[in-house]
Tab-separated table of C-alpha atoms in Angstrom:
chain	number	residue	atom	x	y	z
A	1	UNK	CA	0.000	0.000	0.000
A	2	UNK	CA	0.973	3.716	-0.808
A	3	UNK	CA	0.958	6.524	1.539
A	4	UNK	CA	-0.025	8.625	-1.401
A	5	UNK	CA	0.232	11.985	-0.643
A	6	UNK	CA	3.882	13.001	0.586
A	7	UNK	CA	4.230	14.807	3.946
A	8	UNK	CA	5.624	18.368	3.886
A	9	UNK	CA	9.127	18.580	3.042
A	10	UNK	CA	11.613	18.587	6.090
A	11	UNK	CA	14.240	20.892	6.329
A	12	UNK	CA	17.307	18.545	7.058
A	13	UNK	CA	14.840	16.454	8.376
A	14	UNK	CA	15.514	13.937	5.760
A	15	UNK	CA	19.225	13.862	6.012
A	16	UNK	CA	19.309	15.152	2.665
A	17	UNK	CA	21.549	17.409	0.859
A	18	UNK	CA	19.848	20.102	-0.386
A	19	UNK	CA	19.648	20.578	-4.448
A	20	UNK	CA	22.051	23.395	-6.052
A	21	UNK	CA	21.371	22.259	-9.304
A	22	UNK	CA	20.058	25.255	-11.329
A	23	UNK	CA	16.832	24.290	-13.218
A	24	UNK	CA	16.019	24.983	-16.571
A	25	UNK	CA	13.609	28.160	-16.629
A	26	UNK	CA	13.917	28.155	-13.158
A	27	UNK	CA	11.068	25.883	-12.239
A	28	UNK	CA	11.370	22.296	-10.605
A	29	UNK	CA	11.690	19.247	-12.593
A	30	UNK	CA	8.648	17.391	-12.735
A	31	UNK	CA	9.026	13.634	-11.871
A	32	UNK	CA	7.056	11.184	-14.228
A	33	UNK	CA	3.709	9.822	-12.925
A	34	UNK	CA	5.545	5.969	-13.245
A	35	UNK	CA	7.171	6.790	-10.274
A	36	UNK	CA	4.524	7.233	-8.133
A	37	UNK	CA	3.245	4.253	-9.200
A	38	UNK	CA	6.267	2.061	-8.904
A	39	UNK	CA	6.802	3.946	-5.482
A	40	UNK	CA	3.533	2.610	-3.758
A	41	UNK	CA	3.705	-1.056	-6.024
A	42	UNK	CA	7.254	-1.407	-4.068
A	43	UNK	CA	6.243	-0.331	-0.651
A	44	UNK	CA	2.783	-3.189	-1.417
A	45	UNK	CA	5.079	-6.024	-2.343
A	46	UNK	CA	7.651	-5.598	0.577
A	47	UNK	CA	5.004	-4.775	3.061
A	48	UNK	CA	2.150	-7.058	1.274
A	49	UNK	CA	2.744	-9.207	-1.014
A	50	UNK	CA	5.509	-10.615	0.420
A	51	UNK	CA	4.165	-11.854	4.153
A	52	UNK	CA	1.621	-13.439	1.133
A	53	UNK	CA	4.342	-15.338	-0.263
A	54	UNK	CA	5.892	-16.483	2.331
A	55	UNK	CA	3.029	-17.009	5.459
A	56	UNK	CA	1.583	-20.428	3.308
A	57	UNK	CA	5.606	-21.507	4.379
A	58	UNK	CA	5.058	-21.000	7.945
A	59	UNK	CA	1.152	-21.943	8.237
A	60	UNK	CA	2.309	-25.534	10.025
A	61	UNK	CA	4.604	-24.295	12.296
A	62	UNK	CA	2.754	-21.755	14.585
A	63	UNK	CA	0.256	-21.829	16.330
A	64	UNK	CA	-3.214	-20.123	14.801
A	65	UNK	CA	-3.231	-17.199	16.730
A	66	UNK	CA	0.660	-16.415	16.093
A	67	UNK	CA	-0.009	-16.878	12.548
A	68	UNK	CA	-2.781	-14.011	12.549
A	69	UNK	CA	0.134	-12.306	13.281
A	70	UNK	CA	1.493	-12.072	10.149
A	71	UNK	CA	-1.186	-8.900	9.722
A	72	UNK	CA	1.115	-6.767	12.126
A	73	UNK	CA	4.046	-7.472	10.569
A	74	UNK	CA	2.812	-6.360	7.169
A	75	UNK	CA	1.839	-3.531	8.934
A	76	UNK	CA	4.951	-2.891	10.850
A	77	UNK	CA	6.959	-2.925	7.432
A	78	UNK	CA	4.232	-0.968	5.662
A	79	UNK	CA	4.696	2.092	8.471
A	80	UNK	CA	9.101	1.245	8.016
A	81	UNK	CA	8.496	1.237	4.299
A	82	UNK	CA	6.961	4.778	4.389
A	83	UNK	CA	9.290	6.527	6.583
A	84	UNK	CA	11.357	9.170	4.609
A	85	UNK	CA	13.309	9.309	2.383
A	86	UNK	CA	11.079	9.463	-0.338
A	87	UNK	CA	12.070	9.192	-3.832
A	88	UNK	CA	8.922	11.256	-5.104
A	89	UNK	CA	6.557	13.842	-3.199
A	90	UNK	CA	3.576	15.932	-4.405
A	91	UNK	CA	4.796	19.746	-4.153
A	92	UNK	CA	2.900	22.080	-2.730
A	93	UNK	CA	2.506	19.301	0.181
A	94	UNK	CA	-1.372	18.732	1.056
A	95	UNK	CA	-2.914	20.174	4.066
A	96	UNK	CA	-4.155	17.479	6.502
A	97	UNK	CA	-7.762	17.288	4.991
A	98	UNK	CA	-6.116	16.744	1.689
A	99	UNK	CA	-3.758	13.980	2.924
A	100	UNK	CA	-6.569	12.223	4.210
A	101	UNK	CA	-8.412	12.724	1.072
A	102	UNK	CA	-5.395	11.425	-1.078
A	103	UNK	CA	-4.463	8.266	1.399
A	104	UNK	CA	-8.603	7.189	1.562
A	105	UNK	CA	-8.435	7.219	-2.989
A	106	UNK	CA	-5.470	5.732	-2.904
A	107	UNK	CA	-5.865	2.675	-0.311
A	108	UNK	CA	-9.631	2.104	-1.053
A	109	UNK	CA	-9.363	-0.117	-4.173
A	110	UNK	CA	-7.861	-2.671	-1.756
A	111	UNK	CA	-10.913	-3.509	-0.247
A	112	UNK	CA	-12.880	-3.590	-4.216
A	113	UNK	CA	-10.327	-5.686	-5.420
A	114	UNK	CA	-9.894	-8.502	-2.421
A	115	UNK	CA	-13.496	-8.487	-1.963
A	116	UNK	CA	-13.616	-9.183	-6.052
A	117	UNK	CA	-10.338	-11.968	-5.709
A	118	UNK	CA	-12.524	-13.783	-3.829
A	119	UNK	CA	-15.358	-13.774	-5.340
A	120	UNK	CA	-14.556	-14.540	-8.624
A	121	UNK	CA	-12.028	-17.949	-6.291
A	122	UNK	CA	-15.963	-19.154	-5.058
A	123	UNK	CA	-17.396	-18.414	-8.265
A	124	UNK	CA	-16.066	-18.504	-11.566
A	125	UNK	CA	-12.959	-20.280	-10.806
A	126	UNK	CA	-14.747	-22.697	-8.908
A	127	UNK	CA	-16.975	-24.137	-11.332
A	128	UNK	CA	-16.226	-26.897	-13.525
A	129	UNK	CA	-15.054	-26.033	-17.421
A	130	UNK	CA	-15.622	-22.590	-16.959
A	131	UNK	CA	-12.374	-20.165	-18.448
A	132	UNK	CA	-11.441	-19.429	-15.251
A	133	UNK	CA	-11.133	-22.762	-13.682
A	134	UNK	CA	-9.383	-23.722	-16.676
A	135	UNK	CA	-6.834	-21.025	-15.963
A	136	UNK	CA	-6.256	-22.329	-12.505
A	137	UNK	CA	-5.855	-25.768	-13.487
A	138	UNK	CA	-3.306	-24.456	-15.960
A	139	UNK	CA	-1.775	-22.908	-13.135
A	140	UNK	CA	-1.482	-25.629	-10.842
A	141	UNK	CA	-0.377	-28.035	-13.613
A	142	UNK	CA	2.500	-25.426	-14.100
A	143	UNK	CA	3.387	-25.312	-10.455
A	144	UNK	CA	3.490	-29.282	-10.794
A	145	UNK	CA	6.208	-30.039	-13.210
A	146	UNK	CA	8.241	-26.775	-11.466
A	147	UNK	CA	8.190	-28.937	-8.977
A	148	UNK	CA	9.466	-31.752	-10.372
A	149	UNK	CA	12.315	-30.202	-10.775
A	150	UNK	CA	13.188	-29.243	-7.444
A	151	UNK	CA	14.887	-31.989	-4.899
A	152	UNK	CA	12.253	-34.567	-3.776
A	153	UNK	CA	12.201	-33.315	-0.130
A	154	UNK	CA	11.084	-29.880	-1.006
A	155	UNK	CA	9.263	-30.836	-3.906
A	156	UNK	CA	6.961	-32.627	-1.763
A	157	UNK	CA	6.130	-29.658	0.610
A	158	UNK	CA	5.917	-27.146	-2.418
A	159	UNK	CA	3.052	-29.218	-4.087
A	160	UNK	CA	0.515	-28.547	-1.221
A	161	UNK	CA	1.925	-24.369	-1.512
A	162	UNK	CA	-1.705	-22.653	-2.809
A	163	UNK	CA	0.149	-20.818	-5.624
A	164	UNK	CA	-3.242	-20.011	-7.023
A	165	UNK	CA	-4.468	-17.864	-4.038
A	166	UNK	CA	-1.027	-16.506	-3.954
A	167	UNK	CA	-0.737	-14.835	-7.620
A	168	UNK	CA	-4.655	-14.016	-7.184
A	169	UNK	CA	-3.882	-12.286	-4.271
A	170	UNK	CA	-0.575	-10.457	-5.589
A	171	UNK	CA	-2.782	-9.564	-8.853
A	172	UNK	CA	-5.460	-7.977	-6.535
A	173	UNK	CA	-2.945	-6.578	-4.830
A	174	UNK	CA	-1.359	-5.023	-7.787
A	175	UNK	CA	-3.948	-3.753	-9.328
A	176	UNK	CA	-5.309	-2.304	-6.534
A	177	UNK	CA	-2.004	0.065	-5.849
A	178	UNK	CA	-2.263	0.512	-9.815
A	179	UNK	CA	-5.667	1.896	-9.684
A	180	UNK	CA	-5.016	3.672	-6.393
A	181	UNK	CA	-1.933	5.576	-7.422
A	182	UNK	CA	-3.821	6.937	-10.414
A	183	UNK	CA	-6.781	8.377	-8.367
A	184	UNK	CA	-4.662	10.064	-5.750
A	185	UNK	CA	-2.174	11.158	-8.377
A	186	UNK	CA	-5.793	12.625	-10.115
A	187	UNK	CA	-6.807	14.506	-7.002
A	188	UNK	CA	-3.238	15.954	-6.033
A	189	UNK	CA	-3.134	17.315	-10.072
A	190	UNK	CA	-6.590	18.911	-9.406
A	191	UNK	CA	-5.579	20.961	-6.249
A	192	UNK	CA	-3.010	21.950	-8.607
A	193	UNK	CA	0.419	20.140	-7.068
A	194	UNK	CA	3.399	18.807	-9.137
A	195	UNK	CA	4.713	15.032	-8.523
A	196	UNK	CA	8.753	16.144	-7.788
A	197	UNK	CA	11.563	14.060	-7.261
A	198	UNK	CA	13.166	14.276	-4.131
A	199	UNK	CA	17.701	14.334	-3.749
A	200	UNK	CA	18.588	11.545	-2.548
A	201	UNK	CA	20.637	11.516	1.104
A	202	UNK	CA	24.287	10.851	0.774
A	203	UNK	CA	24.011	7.673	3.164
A	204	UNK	CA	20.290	6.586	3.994
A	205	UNK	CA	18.902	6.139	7.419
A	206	UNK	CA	18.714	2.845	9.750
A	207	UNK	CA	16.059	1.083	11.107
A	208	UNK	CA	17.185	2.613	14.709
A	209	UNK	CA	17.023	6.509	12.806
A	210	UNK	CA	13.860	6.017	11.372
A	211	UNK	CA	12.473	4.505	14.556
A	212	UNK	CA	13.888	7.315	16.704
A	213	UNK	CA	12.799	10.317	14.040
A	214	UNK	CA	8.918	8.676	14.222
A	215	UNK	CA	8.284	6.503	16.910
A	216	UNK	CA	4.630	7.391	17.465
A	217	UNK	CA	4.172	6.016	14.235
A	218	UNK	CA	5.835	2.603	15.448
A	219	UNK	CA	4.017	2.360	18.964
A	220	UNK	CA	0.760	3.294	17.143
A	221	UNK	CA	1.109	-0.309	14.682
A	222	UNK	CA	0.164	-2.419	17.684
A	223	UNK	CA	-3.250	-0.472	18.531
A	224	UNK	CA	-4.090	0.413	15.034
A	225	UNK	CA	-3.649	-3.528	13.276
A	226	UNK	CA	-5.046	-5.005	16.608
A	227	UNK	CA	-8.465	-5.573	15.205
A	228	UNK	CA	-6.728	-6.621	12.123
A	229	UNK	CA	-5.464	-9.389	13.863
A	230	UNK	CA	-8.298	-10.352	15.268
A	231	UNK	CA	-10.097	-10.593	12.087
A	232	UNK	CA	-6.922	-12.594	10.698
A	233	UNK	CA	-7.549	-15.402	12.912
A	234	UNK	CA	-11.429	-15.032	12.114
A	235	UNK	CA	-10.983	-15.533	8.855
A	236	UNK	CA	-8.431	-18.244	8.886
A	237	UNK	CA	-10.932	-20.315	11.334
A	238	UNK	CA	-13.668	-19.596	8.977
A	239	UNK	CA	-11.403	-21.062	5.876
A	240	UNK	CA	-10.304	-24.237	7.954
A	241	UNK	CA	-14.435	-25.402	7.991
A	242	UNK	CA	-14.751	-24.078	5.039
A	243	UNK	CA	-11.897	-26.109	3.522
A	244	UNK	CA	-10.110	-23.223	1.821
A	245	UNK	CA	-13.193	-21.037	0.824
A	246	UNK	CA	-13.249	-17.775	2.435
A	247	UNK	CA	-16.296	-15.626	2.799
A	248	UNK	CA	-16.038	-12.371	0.405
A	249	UNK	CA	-17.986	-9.979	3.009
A	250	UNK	CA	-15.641	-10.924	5.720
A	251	UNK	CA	-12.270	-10.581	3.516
A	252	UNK	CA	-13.781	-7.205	2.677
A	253	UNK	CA	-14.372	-6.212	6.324
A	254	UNK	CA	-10.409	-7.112	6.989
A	255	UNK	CA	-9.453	-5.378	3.814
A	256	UNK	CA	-11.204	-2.484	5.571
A	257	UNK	CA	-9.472	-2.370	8.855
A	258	UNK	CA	-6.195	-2.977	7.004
A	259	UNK	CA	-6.853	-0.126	5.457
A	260	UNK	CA	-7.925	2.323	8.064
A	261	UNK	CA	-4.784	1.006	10.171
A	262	UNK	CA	-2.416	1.887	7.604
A	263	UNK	CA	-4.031	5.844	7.064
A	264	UNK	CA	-4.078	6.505	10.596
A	265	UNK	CA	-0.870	5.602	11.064
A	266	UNK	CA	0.087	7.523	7.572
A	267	UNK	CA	-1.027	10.413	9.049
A	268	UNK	CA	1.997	10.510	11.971
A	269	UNK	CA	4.537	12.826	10.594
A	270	UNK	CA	8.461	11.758	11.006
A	271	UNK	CA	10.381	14.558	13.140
A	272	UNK	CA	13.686	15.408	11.370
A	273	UNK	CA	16.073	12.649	10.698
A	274	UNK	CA	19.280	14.506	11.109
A	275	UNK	CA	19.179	15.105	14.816
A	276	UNK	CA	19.977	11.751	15.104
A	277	UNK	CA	22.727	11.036	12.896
């Protein structure tokens, strides 16, 4: 998930060196719109996606409740993933209402397109000769012979891996961020800001800097993905009876919280980086 709509710039706050580098006509350069996109795509897969990828790995060896876990960490790399530097920001920088705005276009197609992933996993992928079961039988016969070629031991364990929930999840995810980006990239252009680049710092921050320039942000994951969790473990119950078939409304519902968790804690602004290089 993308944050969206940048924060306002910090003076040294972002360790960064500041930009002599006379511009043509004397305006700033204008960053292409790609960016933004690939910005909030890379912050989704490392915060997202990849706890997706890798949680079927680790479903057998925890217990249910520590794997509903996995929710906070997403969201504990989502707030780390966030933290500036920034390659990109949105110049002038939105007032709070227009931050809010920004973050709540850009982070609701997450909820249309899980609630939609699943849906079209109970319904037109589930049905016998239709083109989307076909497609996942494709899939899985794919998966098959790529494990074949892997040693026996791990072979074994990687043909029970659901690689079809996993890419339609990633998809969903994808082109969720995709459509996401574009709307708050839409508003931001209507209230008249510019999509900049941002100089990159000479060395970047560690995990201790970041943590120490925004900890509010940090000690607000817990309370803010709480519920989160709690619906985690809801819904994994509710796809153990169902034997793998989750409920769209409830997916929706966690989609929702997921996203409300990761806007509030958006919204807490770093203090400046350099006080504690």
């Amino acid at each position: 998930m993308n944050p969206l709509s940048d924060r306002p710039a910090q003076p040294p706050a972002q360790a960064t060196m500041p930009d002599t580098s006379p511009q043509p006509s004397g305006s700033p350069s204008t960053a292409p719109l790609w960016r933004h996109v690939a910005r909030g795509a890379w912050i989704t897969l490392g915060a997202f996606s990849l706890p997706t990828v890798l949680s079927p790995c680790f479903r057998g060896l925890l217990s249910p409740r520590a794997f509903a876990l996995r929710t906070l960490l997403g969201g504990f790399i989502y707030i780390d993933m966030i933290q500036p530097p920034q390659q990109v920001r949105f110049a002038p920088a939105p007032a709070p209402g227009q931050e809010v705005v920004a973050l709540t276009l850009g982070m609701t197609p997450y909820i249309a397109a899980f609630y939609a992933q699943v849906r079209l996993a109970n319904g037109l992928c589930s049905r016998a000769g239709s083109p989307g079961a076909q497609m996942a039988a494709a899939s899985q016969r794919l998966w098959h012979r790529l494990c074949g070629l892997m040693p026996t031991r791990l072979a074994t364990a990687a043909r029970g891996y659901p690689i079809n929930f996993v890419l339609a999840r990633i998809t969903a995810q994808m082109l969720a961020v995709g459509a996401g980006s574009l709307m708050s990239a839409c508003f931001h252009h209507a209230r008249g800001a510019r999509l900049e680049p941002v100089p990159r710092p000479a060395s970047m921050p560690s995990l201790r800097q970041r943590i120490q320039a925004n900890p509010a942000a940090y000690l607000a994951c817990g309370p803010a993905f709480a519920s989160s969790v709690w619906l985690t473990l809801r819904l994994d119950r509710a796809a153990a009876r169902a034997g793998g078939t989750l409920p769209p409304g409830l997916v929706a519902l966690l989609a929702s919280h997921v996203v409300a968790a990761c806007i509030a804690t958006a919204l807490i602004h770093p203090g400046p980086l350099a006080a504690h290089n």
